[in-house]
XYZ file of C-alpha atoms in Angstrom:
425
model
C -12.019 37.268 29.060
C -11.307 33.786 30.296
C -12.438 32.054 26.860
C -10.315 34.698 25.366
C -7.335 33.740 27.298
C -7.844 30.090 26.917
C -8.013 30.553 23.136
C -4.581 32.410 23.272
C -3.011 29.611 25.330
C -4.048 26.955 22.998
C -3.040 28.913 19.898
C 0.325 29.541 21.545
C 0.813 25.701 22.251
C -0.101 25.166 18.522
C 2.592 27.497 17.358
C 5.251 26.379 19.950
C 4.442 22.566 19.009
C 6.845 22.292 16.063
C 9.486 24.908 16.798
C 12.080 22.068 16.021
C 11.183 22.304 12.326
C 11.022 26.123 12.020
C 13.020 27.109 8.735
C 13.357 23.560 7.592
C 13.116 23.443 3.771
C 12.423 20.735 1.338
C 14.663 20.453 -1.588
C 14.233 18.492 -4.821
C 17.383 17.354 -6.349
C 17.994 15.979 -9.741
C 20.099 12.780 -9.724
C 21.479 11.315 -13.200
C 24.275 9.208 -12.340
C 25.620 6.748 -9.583
C 28.420 9.253 -8.804
C 25.718 11.865 -8.027
C 23.619 9.554 -6.020
C 26.927 8.687 -3.951
C 27.585 12.390 -3.324
C 24.101 12.493 -1.894
C 24.399 9.683 0.331
C 27.687 11.193 1.657
C 26.065 14.361 2.279
C 23.148 12.416 4.047
C 25.536 10.716 6.400
C 27.623 13.688 7.212
C 24.917 15.866 7.971
C 22.078 13.382 9.318
C 19.790 14.606 6.696
C 16.343 13.200 6.243
C 15.752 11.783 2.598
C 12.114 11.491 1.990
C 12.720 10.235 -1.560
C 16.067 8.617 -1.766
C 18.733 9.401 -4.385
C 19.010 6.871 -7.347
C 19.979 7.499 -11.029
C 16.893 9.033 -12.780
C 14.963 9.286 -9.642
C 14.791 12.768 -8.020
C 15.711 13.015 -4.307
C 13.570 14.967 -2.006
C 15.114 15.914 1.264
C 14.186 18.026 4.331
C 17.130 20.202 5.310
C 17.248 22.125 8.734
C 17.662 25.707 8.597
C 21.281 25.693 10.053
C 22.393 23.451 7.455
C 21.032 24.901 4.126
C 24.169 27.001 3.307
C 26.393 23.942 3.490
C 23.866 21.837 1.673
C 23.431 24.391 -1.136
C 27.193 24.897 -1.445
C 27.813 21.223 -1.844
C 25.121 20.778 -4.384
C 26.617 23.888 -6.388
C 30.177 22.456 -6.081
C 29.234 19.068 -7.583
C 26.997 20.632 -10.239
C 23.769 19.003 -8.874
C 20.662 20.860 -9.927
C 18.104 21.520 -7.203
C 14.821 23.480 -6.348
C 13.499 24.497 -3.249
C 9.888 23.109 -3.123
C 8.934 24.295 0.437
C 10.909 27.271 2.158
C 9.493 26.429 5.776
C 7.775 23.325 6.569
C 6.583 24.771 10.091
C 3.356 26.562 8.729
C 2.365 23.521 7.111
C 2.676 21.472 10.105
C 0.932 24.065 12.208
C -2.022 23.926 9.600
C -2.066 20.361 9.611
C -2.309 20.299 13.497
C -5.008 22.988 13.415
C -7.173 20.957 11.047
C -6.704 17.517 12.674
C -7.416 19.081 16.232
C -10.750 20.711 14.711
C -11.549 17.160 13.270
C -10.805 15.604 16.456
C -13.436 17.829 18.346
C -16.050 17.059 15.853
C -15.522 13.402 15.795
C -18.181 10.902 16.417
C -15.581 7.989 16.986
C -16.076 6.036 20.210
C -13.443 3.535 20.148
C -13.900 2.338 23.659
C -17.349 1.047 22.626
C -16.120 -0.521 19.505
C -17.186 2.474 17.235
C -14.891 3.944 14.928
C -15.398 6.843 12.596
C -12.784 7.965 9.896
C -12.864 11.599 10.470
C -9.742 11.770 12.565
C -6.173 10.326 13.068
C -6.536 8.080 16.265
C -4.077 8.057 18.985
C -2.417 4.803 20.098
C -4.491 4.791 23.214
C -7.674 5.125 20.943
C -6.353 2.247 18.676
C -5.710 -0.037 21.724
C -9.046 0.676 23.277
C -10.961 -0.138 19.998
C -9.144 -3.369 19.320
C -10.123 -4.468 23.086
C -13.662 -3.348 22.391
C -13.997 -5.503 19.361
C -13.028 -8.616 21.396
C -15.744 -7.856 23.737
C -18.516 -7.317 21.004
C -17.490 -10.063 18.637
C -15.705 -12.871 20.840
C -16.129 -15.549 18.357
C -14.716 -13.548 15.470
C -11.796 -11.579 16.901
C -8.870 -12.214 18.938
C -6.517 -9.647 20.370
C -2.950 -10.933 20.425
C 0.303 -9.092 21.979
C 3.316 -10.058 19.903
C 5.743 -8.347 22.272
C 6.914 -5.267 23.719
C 8.443 -2.092 22.192
C 11.601 -0.427 23.375
C 9.701 1.652 25.697
C 7.730 -1.295 26.907
C 4.359 -0.509 24.891
C 2.495 -3.424 23.765
C 2.541 -4.524 20.013
C -0.780 -5.932 19.326
C -2.431 -7.506 16.443
C -5.966 -8.626 15.584
C -6.753 -12.080 14.386
C -10.164 -12.198 12.505
C -11.417 -15.793 11.850
C -14.645 -17.587 11.638
C -12.980 -20.702 12.870
C -10.423 -19.289 15.475
C -7.547 -20.045 13.051
C -8.107 -23.840 13.485
C -9.047 -24.594 9.928
C -5.589 -24.661 8.523
C -6.828 -24.913 5.112
C -7.738 -21.509 5.034
C -5.197 -18.987 3.674
C -3.962 -16.167 5.898
C -3.754 -12.576 4.927
C -1.498 -10.372 7.047
C -1.579 -6.490 6.834
C 0.575 -4.245 8.835
C 0.722 -0.592 9.050
C 2.825 2.220 10.801
C 6.174 0.419 10.916
C 7.448 3.869 9.863
C 5.963 6.210 12.652
C 5.211 9.379 10.358
C 3.039 7.712 7.968
C -0.199 8.562 9.800
C -2.277 7.925 6.638
C -1.624 4.203 6.765
C -3.568 3.854 10.057
C -6.894 4.578 8.694
C -6.186 2.173 6.049
C -5.682 -0.679 8.245
C -8.496 0.179 10.576
C -10.783 0.563 7.612
C -9.784 -3.104 6.764
C -10.891 -4.332 10.194
C -14.100 -2.353 10.049
C -15.022 -4.142 6.741
C -14.266 -7.557 8.137
C -15.782 -7.171 11.312
C -18.265 -4.560 12.023
C -19.497 -3.492 8.638
C -18.966 -6.679 6.515
C -19.636 -6.227 2.744
C -17.650 -9.125 1.500
C -18.659 -12.098 3.458
C -16.570 -14.388 1.472
C -13.523 -12.720 2.541
C -14.569 -13.388 6.074
C -15.489 -16.839 5.823
C -12.872 -18.212 3.453
C -9.771 -16.250 4.810
C -8.029 -15.926 8.090
C -6.939 -12.313 8.636
C -4.012 -10.785 10.789
C -3.890 -7.054 10.967
C -1.307 -5.213 12.989
C -2.311 -1.502 13.005
C 0.723 0.079 14.994
C 3.787 -2.005 14.396
C 6.036 0.991 15.741
C 3.990 2.274 18.792
C 6.897 4.250 20.524
C 7.556 6.058 17.111
C 3.979 6.854 16.431
C 3.670 8.240 19.988
C 6.777 10.530 19.459
C 5.392 11.838 16.159
C 2.233 13.100 17.741
C 4.472 15.143 19.859
C 7.082 17.592 18.781
C 8.652 15.228 16.256
C 5.911 14.984 13.548
C 8.616 13.528 10.928
C 10.010 10.786 13.245
C 10.360 7.771 11.154
C 12.320 5.124 13.292
C 11.821 3.537 16.683
C 12.960 5.027 19.887
C 16.054 2.871 20.672
C 18.699 4.418 22.505
C 22.348 3.192 23.269
C 23.528 3.267 19.889
C 26.021 6.268 20.709
C 27.450 8.324 23.610
C 24.733 10.559 25.099
C 22.343 9.360 22.541
C 22.854 12.246 20.398
C 21.150 10.350 17.843
C 18.751 7.391 18.316
C 16.328 5.007 16.773
C 16.565 2.174 14.212
C 14.852 1.912 10.807
C 12.505 -1.100 11.629
C 12.257 -1.635 7.824
C 15.848 -2.115 7.334
C 16.064 -4.356 10.473
C 14.765 -7.627 9.112
C 16.818 -10.577 8.046
C 17.336 -10.459 4.313
C 20.278 -9.006 3.015
C 20.480 -7.102 6.149
C 22.932 -4.210 6.260
C 23.511 -4.502 2.411
C 21.808 -1.148 1.292
C 21.093 0.814 4.381
C 23.337 2.540 6.922
C 25.561 1.691 9.910
C 25.344 5.243 11.310
C 22.582 5.740 13.677
C 22.234 9.359 12.733
C 20.774 8.392 9.371
C 16.987 7.551 8.750
C 17.938 4.230 7.432
C 20.209 2.905 10.196
C 19.656 -0.764 10.278
C 20.525 -1.500 13.937
C 23.364 -3.805 15.515
C 21.941 -6.855 13.746
C 19.133 -8.277 12.016
C 16.014 -8.382 14.481
C 18.020 -6.566 17.039
C 14.795 -4.429 17.838
C 11.890 -5.516 19.932
C 9.621 -4.316 17.372
C 10.923 -6.543 14.496
C 11.158 -9.531 16.705
C 7.546 -8.936 17.723
C 6.430 -8.907 13.794
C 8.861 -12.095 13.322
C 6.704 -14.007 15.722
C 3.860 -13.492 13.729
C 5.590 -14.740 10.606
C 7.138 -17.661 12.542
C 3.492 -18.649 13.709
C 1.547 -18.120 10.655
C 4.126 -17.561 7.906
C 3.500 -21.284 6.421
C -0.117 -20.333 5.817
C 0.221 -16.820 4.790
C -0.598 -16.041 1.094
C -0.629 -12.276 1.160
C 1.300 -10.086 3.074
C 0.910 -6.204 2.573
C 2.997 -3.623 4.460
C 1.498 -0.402 4.369
C 3.629 2.670 4.047
C 3.375 6.315 2.481
C 3.908 8.017 0.302
C 3.893 7.753 -3.527
C 0.925 5.604 -4.984
C 2.986 2.372 -5.629
C 2.798 -1.196 -5.109
C 6.043 -2.589 -4.978
C 7.392 -6.220 -4.600
C 10.983 -7.745 -4.140
C 13.680 -7.937 -4.011
C 15.233 -4.672 -2.936
C 18.477 -6.071 -4.587
C 16.703 -6.154 -8.086
C 16.706 -9.730 -8.074
C 13.396 -10.860 -8.889
C 11.544 -13.830 -7.057
C 10.712 -16.880 -9.002
C 7.068 -15.963 -9.193
C 7.760 -12.295 -10.212
C 5.077 -12.648 -13.174
C 2.572 -13.734 -10.698
C 3.673 -11.178 -8.225
C 3.321 -8.440 -11.005
C -0.144 -9.575 -12.086
C -1.511 -9.430 -8.776
C 0.095 -6.069 -8.228
C -1.666 -4.838 -11.197
C -5.150 -6.080 -10.411
C -4.784 -4.393 -6.996
C -3.602 -1.156 -8.505
C -6.371 -0.943 -10.849
C -9.172 -1.601 -8.171
C -7.469 1.403 -6.241
C -7.376 3.439 -9.252
C -10.988 3.069 -9.947
C -11.993 4.776 -6.887
C -8.792 6.994 -6.135
C -9.148 10.730 -5.629
C -9.205 12.378 -9.066
C -5.996 14.615 -8.600
C -3.951 11.592 -7.377
C -1.793 9.996 -9.873
C -2.384 6.328 -10.751
C -0.503 3.514 -9.006
C 2.705 2.147 -10.260
C 3.633 -1.530 -9.938
C 6.943 -3.053 -10.153
C 10.138 -4.115 -8.391
C 11.169 -1.874 -5.661
C 14.610 -1.544 -6.386
C 13.790 -0.834 -10.224
C 11.064 1.674 -9.494
C 12.576 3.555 -6.557
C 15.864 2.275 -5.134
C 17.949 -0.568 -3.636
C 17.117 -1.565 -0.030
C 17.847 -4.408 2.278
C 16.283 -5.767 5.418
C 12.801 -4.735 4.650
C 9.754 -6.625 5.973
C 8.335 -7.139 2.368
C 11.740 -8.805 1.260
C 11.777 -11.006 4.431
C 8.269 -12.107 3.857
C 9.042 -12.984 0.508
C 12.160 -14.850 1.388
C 10.345 -17.082 4.086
C 7.869 -18.372 1.493
C 4.959 -15.936 1.365
C 4.238 -15.916 -2.213
C 2.500 -12.346 -2.511
C 4.419 -10.012 -0.513
C 3.994 -6.294 -1.157
C 4.835 -2.840 0.204
C 1.882 -0.405 -0.700
C 2.943 3.419 -0.709
C -0.220 5.063 -0.343
C -0.855 8.602 -2.016
C -0.112 11.895 -0.701
C -3.415 13.766 0.106
C -2.584 17.365 -0.378
C -3.239 18.707 -3.974
C -0.149 20.278 -5.241
C 2.127 19.531 -2.227
C 3.373 15.892 -2.903
C 6.698 16.620 -1.234
C 4.795 17.110 1.970
C 3.024 13.701 1.603
C 3.385 12.644 5.132
C 0.893 15.198 6.188
C -2.774 14.417 6.344
C -5.938 16.358 5.367
C -9.033 15.213 7.417
C -10.886 15.047 4.236
C -8.586 12.320 2.918
C -8.730 10.128 5.824
C -11.709 7.824 4.940
C -10.794 7.835 1.455
C -7.396 6.369 2.304
C -9.390 3.619 3.884
C -11.693 3.104 1.193
C -9.341 2.903 -1.736
C -6.773 0.800 0.050
C -9.437 -1.796 1.024
C -10.281 -2.074 -2.648
C -6.690 -3.080 -3.314
C -6.610 -5.410 -0.204
C -9.793 -7.264 -1.044
C -8.661 -7.576 -4.807
C -5.337 -9.287 -3.564
C -7.579 -11.528 -1.179
C -9.624 -12.752 -3.952
C -6.729 -13.272 -6.183
C -5.532 -15.757 -3.329
C -8.630 -17.456 -3.244
C -8.700 -17.973 -7.176
C -5.185 -19.320 -7.207
């Protein structure tokens, strides 16, 4: 009887966890012209909608619409002649299913982060990631160093791992910098960065990459947002900064619009949107922390990769459509990385696309990738990892346990191909 009661309580907690999203639907909207894109932009700002794929001519928009706003959104789309389809009537059952699957995989997991042993059969919490990184410094003191770059808005440490056989003292060695979880809800990017750490520290299969390159890996760039996304707000994207409007009715800054390159140009000055750029460039402690890494090692960094999801893309700057002077080299290296990933990808996932972010997706500003390129890092990219759910690419932020290790395996193929490109050129 007690066991039955406990099961009911646990099941009830699962059902209650995502009540916030009950009745939220996912819409796919066809966008043909700049005027239609502007209509959707105005709709986004007026109603604080969450666009998962932004509106641009020839680029379908995908948007999460709260239950109470659906009549208004549909009426607006019909009034302006915008064609749409409802891809998911209610996201909550899918959130519940993800939570149930990940909870089961968590129970079965053989991972032991505190002892420096990590398995890719679960999504690790912030506390587990911190414990793992600290354990590695104990196990491999001559190879790894854990550095605190700064504190988040809610005073959590933002830590990165330095991996070097020469303790970063050989300034002739190039640096490769990998970052993940700048956007909190993009969970699948975490196993990709942790897998790279494993292949460089505990399970070395490419010794040349360890010996000839110094590595910086920042697994959780947005710790506050990541913690929030493990609570009731699974689709939380931004940081957790408050004080931007009375009573904090809306909060948070899109950290990938807060860097100092074209800041504020193709983003939003309204805090209730998902692309709110903050008060000024580097107004947020999280972006300031990342900037300290660039300030210290940017002159040696030859390859920067910011891991995001979703979409199976390798993107380079600039978000304005302006191309860097080395665009051909950027494209060539990007194609090489994409081909390496495609060679081991899951069969049902589409092949990676490579190109300028504004040309493939939409214009953007204040991004980490653009900032890195602007300060002289020659190979600066955003990776958009694939959705893992067959037939539900519109729910691409959700993670299947079966895809966790695969995300690490295939992304590592791209990373190491990019690293070897650096060594050859």
